[in-house]
Coordinates of C-alpha atoms and ligand atoms in Angstrom, one line a residue:
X8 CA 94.8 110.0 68.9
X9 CA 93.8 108.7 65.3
X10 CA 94.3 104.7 65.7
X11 CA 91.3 102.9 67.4
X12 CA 91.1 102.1 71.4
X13 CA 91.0 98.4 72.4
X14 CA 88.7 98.1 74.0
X15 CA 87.5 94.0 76.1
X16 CA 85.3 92.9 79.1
X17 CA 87.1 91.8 82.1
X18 CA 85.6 89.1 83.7
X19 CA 87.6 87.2 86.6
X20 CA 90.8 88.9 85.8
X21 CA 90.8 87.7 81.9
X22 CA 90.8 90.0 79.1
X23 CA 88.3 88.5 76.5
X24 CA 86.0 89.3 73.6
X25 CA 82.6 88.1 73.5
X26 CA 82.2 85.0 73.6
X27 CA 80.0 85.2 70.4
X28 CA 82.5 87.6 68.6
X29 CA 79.8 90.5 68.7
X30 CA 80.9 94.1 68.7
X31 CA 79.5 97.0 68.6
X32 CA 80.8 100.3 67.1
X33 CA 81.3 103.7 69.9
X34 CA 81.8 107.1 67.4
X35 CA 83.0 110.5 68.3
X36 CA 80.0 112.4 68.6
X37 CA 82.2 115.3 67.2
X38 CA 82.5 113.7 64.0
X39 CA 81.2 110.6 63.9
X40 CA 84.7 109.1 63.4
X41 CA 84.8 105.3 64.7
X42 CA 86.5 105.3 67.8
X43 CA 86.4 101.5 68.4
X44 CA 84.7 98.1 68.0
X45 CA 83.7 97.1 71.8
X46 CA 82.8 93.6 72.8
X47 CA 78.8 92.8 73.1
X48 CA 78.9 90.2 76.2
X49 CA 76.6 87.6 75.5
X50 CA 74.0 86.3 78.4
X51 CA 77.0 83.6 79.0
X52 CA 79.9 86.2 79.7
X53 CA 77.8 88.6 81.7
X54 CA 77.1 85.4 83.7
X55 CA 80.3 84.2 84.0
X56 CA 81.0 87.9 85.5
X57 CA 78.7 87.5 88.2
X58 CA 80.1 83.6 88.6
X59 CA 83.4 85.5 89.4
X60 CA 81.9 88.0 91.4
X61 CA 80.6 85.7 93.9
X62 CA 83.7 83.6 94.0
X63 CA 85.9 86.8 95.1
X64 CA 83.3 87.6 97.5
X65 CA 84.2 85.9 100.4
X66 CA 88.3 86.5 100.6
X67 CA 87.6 90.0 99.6
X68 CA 85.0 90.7 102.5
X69 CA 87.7 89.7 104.6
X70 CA 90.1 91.7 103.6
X71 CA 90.6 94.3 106.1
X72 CA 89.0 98.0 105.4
X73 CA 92.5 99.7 105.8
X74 CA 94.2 97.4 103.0
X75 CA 90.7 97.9 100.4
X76 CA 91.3 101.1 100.6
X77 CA 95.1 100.8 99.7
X78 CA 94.0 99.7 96.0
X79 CA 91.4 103.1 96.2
X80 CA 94.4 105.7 97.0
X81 CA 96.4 104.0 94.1
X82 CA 94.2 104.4 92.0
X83 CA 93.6 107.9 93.3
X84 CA 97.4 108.2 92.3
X85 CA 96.9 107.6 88.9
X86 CA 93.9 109.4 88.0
X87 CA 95.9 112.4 88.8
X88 CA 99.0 111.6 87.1
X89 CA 96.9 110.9 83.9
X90 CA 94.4 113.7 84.1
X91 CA 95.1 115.4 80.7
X92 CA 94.5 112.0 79.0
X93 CA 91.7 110.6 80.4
X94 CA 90.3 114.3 79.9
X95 CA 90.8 113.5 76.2
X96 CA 89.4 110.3 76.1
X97 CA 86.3 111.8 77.5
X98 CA 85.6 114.2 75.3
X99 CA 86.6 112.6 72.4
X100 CA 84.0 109.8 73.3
X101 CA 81.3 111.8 74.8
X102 CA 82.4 115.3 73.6
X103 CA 82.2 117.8 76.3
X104 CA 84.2 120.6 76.5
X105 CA 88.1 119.7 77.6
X106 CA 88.3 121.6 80.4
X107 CA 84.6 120.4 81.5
X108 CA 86.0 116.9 81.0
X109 CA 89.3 117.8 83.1
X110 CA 86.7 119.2 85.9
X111 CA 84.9 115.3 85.9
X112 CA 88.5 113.5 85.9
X113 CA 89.1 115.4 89.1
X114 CA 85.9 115.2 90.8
X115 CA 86.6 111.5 89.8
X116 CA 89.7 112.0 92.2
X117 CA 88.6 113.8 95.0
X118 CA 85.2 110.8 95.3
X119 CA 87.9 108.5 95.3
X120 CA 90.4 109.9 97.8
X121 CA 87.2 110.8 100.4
X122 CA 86.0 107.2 99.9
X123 CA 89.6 105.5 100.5
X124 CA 89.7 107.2 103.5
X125 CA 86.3 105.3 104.9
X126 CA 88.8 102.4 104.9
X127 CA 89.6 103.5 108.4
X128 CA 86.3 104.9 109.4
X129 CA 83.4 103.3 108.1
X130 CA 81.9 104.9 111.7
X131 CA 78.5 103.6 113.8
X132 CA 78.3 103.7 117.1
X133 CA 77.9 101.5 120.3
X134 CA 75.4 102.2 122.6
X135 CA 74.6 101.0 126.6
X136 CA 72.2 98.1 127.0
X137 CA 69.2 97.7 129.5
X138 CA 71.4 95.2 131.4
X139 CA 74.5 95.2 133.2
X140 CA 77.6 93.6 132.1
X141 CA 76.3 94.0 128.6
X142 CA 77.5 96.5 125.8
X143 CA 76.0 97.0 122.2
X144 CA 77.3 98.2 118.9
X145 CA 76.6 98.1 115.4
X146 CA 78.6 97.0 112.6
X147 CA 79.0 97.5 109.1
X148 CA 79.3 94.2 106.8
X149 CA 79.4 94.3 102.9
X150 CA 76.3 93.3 101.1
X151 CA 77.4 91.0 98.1
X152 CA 77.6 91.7 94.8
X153 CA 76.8 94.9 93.4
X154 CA 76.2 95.9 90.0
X155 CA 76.9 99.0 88.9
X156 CA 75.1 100.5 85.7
X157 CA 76.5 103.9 84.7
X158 CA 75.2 106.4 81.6
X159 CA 77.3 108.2 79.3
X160 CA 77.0 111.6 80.1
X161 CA 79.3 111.4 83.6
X162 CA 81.4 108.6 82.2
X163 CA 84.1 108.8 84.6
X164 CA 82.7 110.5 87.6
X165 CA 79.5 108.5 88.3
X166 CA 80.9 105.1 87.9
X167 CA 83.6 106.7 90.8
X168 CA 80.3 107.8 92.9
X169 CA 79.7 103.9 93.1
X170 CA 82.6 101.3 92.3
X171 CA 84.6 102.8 95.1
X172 CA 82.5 102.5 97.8
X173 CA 81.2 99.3 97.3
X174 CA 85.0 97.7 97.1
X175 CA 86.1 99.7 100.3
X176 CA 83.1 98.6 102.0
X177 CA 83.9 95.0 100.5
X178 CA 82.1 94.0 98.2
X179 CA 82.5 92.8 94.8
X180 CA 81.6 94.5 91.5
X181 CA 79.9 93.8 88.0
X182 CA 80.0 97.0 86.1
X183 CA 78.1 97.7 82.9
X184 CA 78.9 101.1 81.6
X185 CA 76.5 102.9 79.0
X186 CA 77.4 102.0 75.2
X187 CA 77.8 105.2 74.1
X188 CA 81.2 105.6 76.6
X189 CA 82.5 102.3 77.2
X190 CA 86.4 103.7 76.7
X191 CA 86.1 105.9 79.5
X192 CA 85.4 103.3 81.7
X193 CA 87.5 101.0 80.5
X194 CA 90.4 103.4 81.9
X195 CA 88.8 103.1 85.2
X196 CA 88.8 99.5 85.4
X197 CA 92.9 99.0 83.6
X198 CA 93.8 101.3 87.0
X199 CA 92.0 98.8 88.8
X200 CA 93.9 96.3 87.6
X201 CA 97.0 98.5 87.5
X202 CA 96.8 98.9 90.9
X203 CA 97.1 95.1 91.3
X204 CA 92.9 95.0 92.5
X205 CA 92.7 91.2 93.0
X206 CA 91.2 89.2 90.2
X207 CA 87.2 88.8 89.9
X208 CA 86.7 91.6 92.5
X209 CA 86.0 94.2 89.8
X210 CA 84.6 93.1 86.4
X211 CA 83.8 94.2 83.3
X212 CA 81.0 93.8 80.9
X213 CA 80.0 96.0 77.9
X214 CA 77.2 95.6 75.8
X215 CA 73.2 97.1 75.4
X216 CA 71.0 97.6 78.7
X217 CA 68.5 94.8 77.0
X218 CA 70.9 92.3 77.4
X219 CA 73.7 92.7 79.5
X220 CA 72.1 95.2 82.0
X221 CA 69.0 92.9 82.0
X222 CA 71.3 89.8 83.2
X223 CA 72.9 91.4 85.8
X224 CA 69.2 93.3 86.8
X225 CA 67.4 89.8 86.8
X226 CA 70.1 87.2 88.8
X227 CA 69.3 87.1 92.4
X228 CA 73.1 86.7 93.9
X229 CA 73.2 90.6 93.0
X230 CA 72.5 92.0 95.8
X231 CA 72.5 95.8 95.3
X232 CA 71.8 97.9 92.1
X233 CA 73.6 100.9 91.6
X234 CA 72.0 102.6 88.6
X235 CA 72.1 106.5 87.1
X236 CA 69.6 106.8 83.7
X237 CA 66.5 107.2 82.5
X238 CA 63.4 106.9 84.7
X239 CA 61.8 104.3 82.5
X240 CA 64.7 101.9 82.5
X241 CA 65.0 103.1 86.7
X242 CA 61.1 101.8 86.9
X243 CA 61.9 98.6 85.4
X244 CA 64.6 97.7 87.8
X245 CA 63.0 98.9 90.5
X246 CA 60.3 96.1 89.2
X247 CA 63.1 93.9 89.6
X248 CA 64.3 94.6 92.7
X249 CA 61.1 94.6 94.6
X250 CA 61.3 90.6 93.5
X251 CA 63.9 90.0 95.5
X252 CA 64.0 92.5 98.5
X253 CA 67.3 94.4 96.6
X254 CA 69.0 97.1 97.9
X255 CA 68.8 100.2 94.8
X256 CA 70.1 103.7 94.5
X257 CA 68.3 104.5 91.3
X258 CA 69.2 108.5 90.1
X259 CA 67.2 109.3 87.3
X260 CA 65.9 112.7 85.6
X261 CA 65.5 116.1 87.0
X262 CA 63.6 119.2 85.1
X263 CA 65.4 121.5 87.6
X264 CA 64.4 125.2 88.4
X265 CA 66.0 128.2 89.0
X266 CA 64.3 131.5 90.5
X267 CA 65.5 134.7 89.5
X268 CA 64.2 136.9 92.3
X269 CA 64.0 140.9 91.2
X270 CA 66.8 141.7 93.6
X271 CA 69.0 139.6 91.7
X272 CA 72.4 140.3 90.6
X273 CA 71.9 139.7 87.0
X274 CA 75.7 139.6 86.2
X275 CA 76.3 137.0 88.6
X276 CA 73.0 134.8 87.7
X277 CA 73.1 134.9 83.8
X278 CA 76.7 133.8 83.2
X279 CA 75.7 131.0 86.0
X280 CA 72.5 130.3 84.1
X281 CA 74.1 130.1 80.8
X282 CA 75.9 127.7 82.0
X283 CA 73.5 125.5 84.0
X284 CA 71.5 125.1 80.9
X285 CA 74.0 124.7 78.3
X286 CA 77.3 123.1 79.6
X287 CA 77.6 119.4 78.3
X288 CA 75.2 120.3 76.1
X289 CA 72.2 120.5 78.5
X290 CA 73.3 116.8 79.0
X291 CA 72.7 116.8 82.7
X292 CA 70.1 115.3 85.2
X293 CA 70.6 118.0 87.6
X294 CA 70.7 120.6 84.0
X295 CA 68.8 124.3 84.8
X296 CA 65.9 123.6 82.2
X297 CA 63.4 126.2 84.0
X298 CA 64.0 129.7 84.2
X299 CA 61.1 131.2 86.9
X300 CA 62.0 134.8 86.6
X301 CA 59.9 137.3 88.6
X302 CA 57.8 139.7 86.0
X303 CA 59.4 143.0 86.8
X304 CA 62.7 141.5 85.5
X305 CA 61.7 139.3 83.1
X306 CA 62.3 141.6 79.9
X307 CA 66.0 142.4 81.0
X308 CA 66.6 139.1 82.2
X309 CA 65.7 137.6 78.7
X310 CA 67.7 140.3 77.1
X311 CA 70.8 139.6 78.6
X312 CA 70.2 135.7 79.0
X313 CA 69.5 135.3 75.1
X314 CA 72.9 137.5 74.2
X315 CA 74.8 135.3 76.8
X316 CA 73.4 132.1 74.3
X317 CA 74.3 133.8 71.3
X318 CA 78.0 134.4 72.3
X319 CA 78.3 130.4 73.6
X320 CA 81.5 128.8 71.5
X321 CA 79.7 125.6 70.0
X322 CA 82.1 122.9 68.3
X323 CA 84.3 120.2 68.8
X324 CA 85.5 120.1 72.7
X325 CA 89.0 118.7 71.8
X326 CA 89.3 122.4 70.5
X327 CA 90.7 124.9 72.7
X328 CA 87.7 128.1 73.9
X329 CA 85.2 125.7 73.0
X330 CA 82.0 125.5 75.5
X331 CA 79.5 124.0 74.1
X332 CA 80.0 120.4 72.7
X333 CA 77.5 118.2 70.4
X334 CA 74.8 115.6 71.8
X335 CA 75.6 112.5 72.6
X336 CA 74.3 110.8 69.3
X337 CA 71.6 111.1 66.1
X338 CA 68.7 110.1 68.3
X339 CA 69.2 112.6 71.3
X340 CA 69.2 114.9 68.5
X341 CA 66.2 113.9 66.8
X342 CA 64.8 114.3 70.4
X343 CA 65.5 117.8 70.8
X344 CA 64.4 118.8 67.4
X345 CA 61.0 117.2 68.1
X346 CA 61.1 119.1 71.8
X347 CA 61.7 122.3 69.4
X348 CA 58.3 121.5 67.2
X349 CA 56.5 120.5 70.8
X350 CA 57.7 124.0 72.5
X351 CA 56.9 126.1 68.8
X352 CA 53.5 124.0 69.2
X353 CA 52.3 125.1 72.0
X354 CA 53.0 128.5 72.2
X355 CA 55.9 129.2 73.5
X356 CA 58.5 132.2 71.8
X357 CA 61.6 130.5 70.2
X358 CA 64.0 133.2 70.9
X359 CA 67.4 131.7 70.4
X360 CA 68.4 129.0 68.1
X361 CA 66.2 125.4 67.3
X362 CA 68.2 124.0 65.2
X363 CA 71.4 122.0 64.0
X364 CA 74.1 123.4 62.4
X365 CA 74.8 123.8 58.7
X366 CA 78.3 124.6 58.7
X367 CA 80.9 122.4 57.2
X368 CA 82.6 121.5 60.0
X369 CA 79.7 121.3 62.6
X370 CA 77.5 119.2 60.7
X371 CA 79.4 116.3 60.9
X372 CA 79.1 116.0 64.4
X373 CA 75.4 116.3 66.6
X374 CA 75.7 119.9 67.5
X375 CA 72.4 121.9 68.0
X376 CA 71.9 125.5 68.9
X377 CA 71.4 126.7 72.6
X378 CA 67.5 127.0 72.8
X379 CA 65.7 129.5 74.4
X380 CA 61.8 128.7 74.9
X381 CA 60.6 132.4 76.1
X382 CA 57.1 133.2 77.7
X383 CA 56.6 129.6 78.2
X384 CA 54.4 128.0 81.0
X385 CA 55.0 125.5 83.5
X386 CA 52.2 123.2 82.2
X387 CA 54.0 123.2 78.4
X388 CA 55.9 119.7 77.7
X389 CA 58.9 121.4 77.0
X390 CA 58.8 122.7 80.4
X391 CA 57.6 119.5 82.2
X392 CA 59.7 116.5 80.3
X393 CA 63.3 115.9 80.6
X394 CA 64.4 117.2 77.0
X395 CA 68.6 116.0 77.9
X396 CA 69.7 118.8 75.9
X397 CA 70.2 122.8 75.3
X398 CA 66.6 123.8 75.8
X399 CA 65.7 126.3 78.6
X400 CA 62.3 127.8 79.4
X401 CA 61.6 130.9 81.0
X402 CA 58.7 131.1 82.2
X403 CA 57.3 134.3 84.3
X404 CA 56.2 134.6 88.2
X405 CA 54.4 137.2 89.5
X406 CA 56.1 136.9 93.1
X407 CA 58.0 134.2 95.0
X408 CA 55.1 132.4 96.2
X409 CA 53.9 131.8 92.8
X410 CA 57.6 130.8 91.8
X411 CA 57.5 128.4 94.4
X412 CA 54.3 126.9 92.9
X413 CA 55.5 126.9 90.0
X414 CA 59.1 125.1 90.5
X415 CA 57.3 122.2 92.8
X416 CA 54.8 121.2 90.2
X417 CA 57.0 118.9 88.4
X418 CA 57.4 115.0 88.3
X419 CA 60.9 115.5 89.2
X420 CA 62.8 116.8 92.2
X421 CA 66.6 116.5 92.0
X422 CA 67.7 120.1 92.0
X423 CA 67.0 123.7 92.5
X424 CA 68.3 127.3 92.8
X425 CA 67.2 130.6 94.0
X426 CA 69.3 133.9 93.1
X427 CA 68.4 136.8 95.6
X428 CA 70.6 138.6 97.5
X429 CA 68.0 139.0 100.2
X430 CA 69.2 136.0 103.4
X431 CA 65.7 135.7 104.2
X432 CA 64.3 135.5 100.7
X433 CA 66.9 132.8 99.9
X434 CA 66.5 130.3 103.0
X435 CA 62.5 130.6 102.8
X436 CA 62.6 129.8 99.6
X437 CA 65.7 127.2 99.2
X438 CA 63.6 125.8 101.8
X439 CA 60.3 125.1 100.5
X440 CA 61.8 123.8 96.8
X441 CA 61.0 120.1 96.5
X442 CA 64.1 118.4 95.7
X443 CA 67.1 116.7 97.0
X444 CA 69.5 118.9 96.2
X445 CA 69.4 123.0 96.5
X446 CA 71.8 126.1 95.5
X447 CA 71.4 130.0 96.2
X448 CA 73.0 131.9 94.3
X449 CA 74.9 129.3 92.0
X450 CA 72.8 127.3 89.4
X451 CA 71.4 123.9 90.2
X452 CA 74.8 122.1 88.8
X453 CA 78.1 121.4 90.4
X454 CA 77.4 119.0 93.8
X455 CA 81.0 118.3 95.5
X456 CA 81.4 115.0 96.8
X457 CA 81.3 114.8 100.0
X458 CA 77.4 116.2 100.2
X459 CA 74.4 113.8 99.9
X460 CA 73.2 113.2 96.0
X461 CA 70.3 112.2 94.8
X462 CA 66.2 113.3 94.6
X463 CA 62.5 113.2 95.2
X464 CA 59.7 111.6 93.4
X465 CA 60.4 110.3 89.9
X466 CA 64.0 111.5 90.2
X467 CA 64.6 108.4 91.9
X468 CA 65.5 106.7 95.0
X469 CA 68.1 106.4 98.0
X470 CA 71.5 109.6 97.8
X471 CA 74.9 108.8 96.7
X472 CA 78.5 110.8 97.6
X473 CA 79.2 112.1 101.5
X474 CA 77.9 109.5 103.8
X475 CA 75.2 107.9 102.0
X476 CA 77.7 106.1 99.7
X477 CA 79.1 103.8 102.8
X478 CA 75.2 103.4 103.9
X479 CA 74.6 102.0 100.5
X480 CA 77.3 99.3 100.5
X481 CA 76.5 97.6 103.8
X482 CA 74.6 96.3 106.1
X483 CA 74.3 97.4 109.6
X484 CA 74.4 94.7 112.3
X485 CA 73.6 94.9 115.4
X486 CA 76.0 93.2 118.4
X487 CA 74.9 92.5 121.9
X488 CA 77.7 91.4 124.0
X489 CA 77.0 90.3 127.8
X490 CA 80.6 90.0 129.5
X491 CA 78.3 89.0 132.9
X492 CA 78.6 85.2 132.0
X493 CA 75.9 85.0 134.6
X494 CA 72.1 82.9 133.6
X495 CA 69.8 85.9 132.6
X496 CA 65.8 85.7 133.6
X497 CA 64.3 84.1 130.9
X498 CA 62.2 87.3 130.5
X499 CA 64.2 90.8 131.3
X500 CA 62.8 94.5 130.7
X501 CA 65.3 97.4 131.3
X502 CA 64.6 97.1 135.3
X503 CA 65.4 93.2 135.7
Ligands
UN1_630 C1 73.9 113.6 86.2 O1 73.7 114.4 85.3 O2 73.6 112.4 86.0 O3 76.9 118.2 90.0 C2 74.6 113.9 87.4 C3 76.4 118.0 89.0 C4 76.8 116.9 88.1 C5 76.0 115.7 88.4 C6 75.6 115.0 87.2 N1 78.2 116.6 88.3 O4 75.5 118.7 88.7

């Protein structure tokens, strides 16, 4: 794929550029080859989204459940007819790993297929009522307008977490992708439309978080925020929100553990660990950036850990074997290297890699070596900040109550793992770890879609995936319905 992708916002079923002619420029962070010029919405454009958004609104919340979800399953359809190319488009624009990228486009499926399927369950309950002749339920309605504000390093699977449920659940959608990946999602909106979505339901704006995310953030008629990305920019629309009583799901960072308990299969946890810290390039919220390894296995675990890093295949994910692909940009590089200075600073043992690569071919792109901070402590920056890229830390425990310490005492709380093969050992622990989300034996990545996900403390706020993402799209009203058509007291308890 050598020629440009064209790339336009969508806003009330029109296909336009800005309305100031800006663009800016997405690259391959591979090679730094210009993929495309993307539209920069103005204030005006992101506003005439929203203006479209509300005027779908109503007809669309009418719609019956069973017929939203008939756009969702075609949709489905064509995710999975087009898998290998919107793979490619992935990686070429935020460079994972092909078959990593594959993985997303079908976790992309399966969200959508469970959500479409809420089209004809969307389930509460009805209860009994104090009186007689009287029967209560509760119903779900849409809430408005949502806006959805994705990042680039789950392109296509995290804006699938969120656009589907809110249209099944009927409401309409303003969806600001990160700049870094607008191509990706562009895809996910042309099946919309493919699909035959109806206009102004779903639209389309690209363009920086400063301006376009801060338009849709700061007008009122949005009435639910849907946001994955860094905690500062989740703090200052959670700011925003609290102005006008809106609905959030905010999932921010994680600086997730894993426990390697000295009954632990090490050829089973390393390969698993390997990967939890360096697939997508350490490019993960829910990435295994702490390594609490008990002290009577800590010199073979390192051992065999820092030989797996070695081996990694680092290089351009379009290329077949590759595992390892580059950051996202310049500046998330320049982050890690200054994470590499921090973690030499204070004393922990650089025992794998720190820094870019010189090769001919590899220094075109972003790639950096798979880091491994040895002998590090919890209290070190490297081992308290989100780095977003291939750093680890081990750090040594003396037993599993100290590991347990040590994995809680974080900002964060968005995932964890504990490798044991002792039952009890496993569930004490699993259940004491301070986060949303936990795994034994299997690192802190990989959540399927039909399980709750999301975190504690500055990881964020509300779950998204399995039930929680039909809870987030609506309302619940409550319905009292008295078939007596007889004058109640004018003051009843459960015994009038
Ligand atoms: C994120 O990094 O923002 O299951 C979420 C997992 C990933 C989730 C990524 N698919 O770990």
């Amino acid at each position: 794929m050598s020629e440009t992708i064209k790339s336009e916002l969508v806003i009330g079923g029109e296909h336009r550029s800005s309305s100031d002619g800006a663009t800016f420029e997405v690259r391959n962070p591979a090679t730094n080859q210009l993929l495309a010029n993307v539209p920069r919405a103005t204030f005006d454009d992101t506003r005439a989204a929203i203006d479209f958004a509300e005027d779908a609104f109503e007809k669309w919340s009418e719609t019956p459940a069973p017929a939203r979800a008939e756009f969702l399953y075609k949709v489905g359809e064509m995710i999975r007819k087009n898998e290998n190319e919107l793979a490619e488009i992935l990686t070429l624009e935020e460079g994972k790993a092909l078959n990593e990228s594959l993985a997303e486009v079908i976790e992309g499926y399966d969200t959508i297929m469970y959500i479409a399927a809420e089209g004809r369950r969307m389930w509460t309950y009805v209860s009994p009522s104090e009186q007689q002749d009287k029967t209560c339920m509760v119903i779900r309605r849409p809430v408005g307008i949502v806006g959805v504000v994705t990042p680039w390093n789950f392109p296509f699977s995290i804006p699938l977490w969120k656009i589907p449920p809110a249209l099944v659940a009927g409401n309409t959608v303003v969806f600001k992708p990160a700049s870094a990946t607008p191509l990706i999602a562009q895809k996910i909106v042309s099946m919309f439309e493919k699909a035959g979505l109806p206009e102004g339901v779903l639209n389309f704006v690209t363009g920086p978080g400063s301006g376009v995310g801060e338009t849709i953030v700061s007008d009122e008629r949005v009435k639910v925020i849907s946001f994955t990305g860094e905690s500062t920019t989740g703090h200052h629309i959670a700011e925003s929100n609290s102005r006008f009583f809106r609905r959030q799901v905010l999932e921010l960072g994680g600086k997730n553990p894993i426990i390697v308990a000295d009954d632990a299969d090490l050829s089973v946890a390393v390969p698993a660990i390997l990967y939890a810290g360096f697939s997508n390039c350490g490019q993960k919220c829910t990435a295994g950036s702490r390594v609490i390894v008990m002290e009577n296995i800590h010199e073979k675990f390192v051992e065999q850990f820092v030989k797996g890093a070695k081996a990694l295949r680092v290089g351009n994910g379009m290329k077949p074997g590759i595992q390892v692909g580059p950051l996202i940009n310049e500046k998330a590089r320049e982050k890690v290297e200054g994470y590499v200075e921090i973690g030499n600073s204070e004393g922990a043992k650089l025992s794998l890699g720190g820094k870019k690569f010189a090769d001919q071919e590899r220094k075109l792109g972003f790639f950096f070596e798979p880091t491994i901070f040895d002998e590090a402590s919890n209290d070190m920056r490297i081992s308290q900040e989100e780095i977003f890229g291939p750093v680890v830390s081990v750090i040594e425990a003396g037993d599993m109550y100290e590991a347990v310490q040590i994995a809680n005492d974080t900002k964060y709380g968005l995932s964890s793992a504990v490798y044991t093969k002792d039952l009890r050992n496993a569930f004490e622990t699993i259940s004491k770890l301070r986060s949303g989300i936990g795994y034994v034996n299997q690192g802190p990545t990989g959540a399927e879609v039909h399980l709750p996900f999301g975190g504690l403390k500055e990881t964020g706020s509300g779950r998204e995936s399995g039930e929680a993402a039909i809870e987030n799209y609506t309302e619940k009203k409550a319905i009292y319905v008295d078939y007596s058509y007889k004058v109640r007291p004018w003051f009843f308890t459960s015994d009038s």
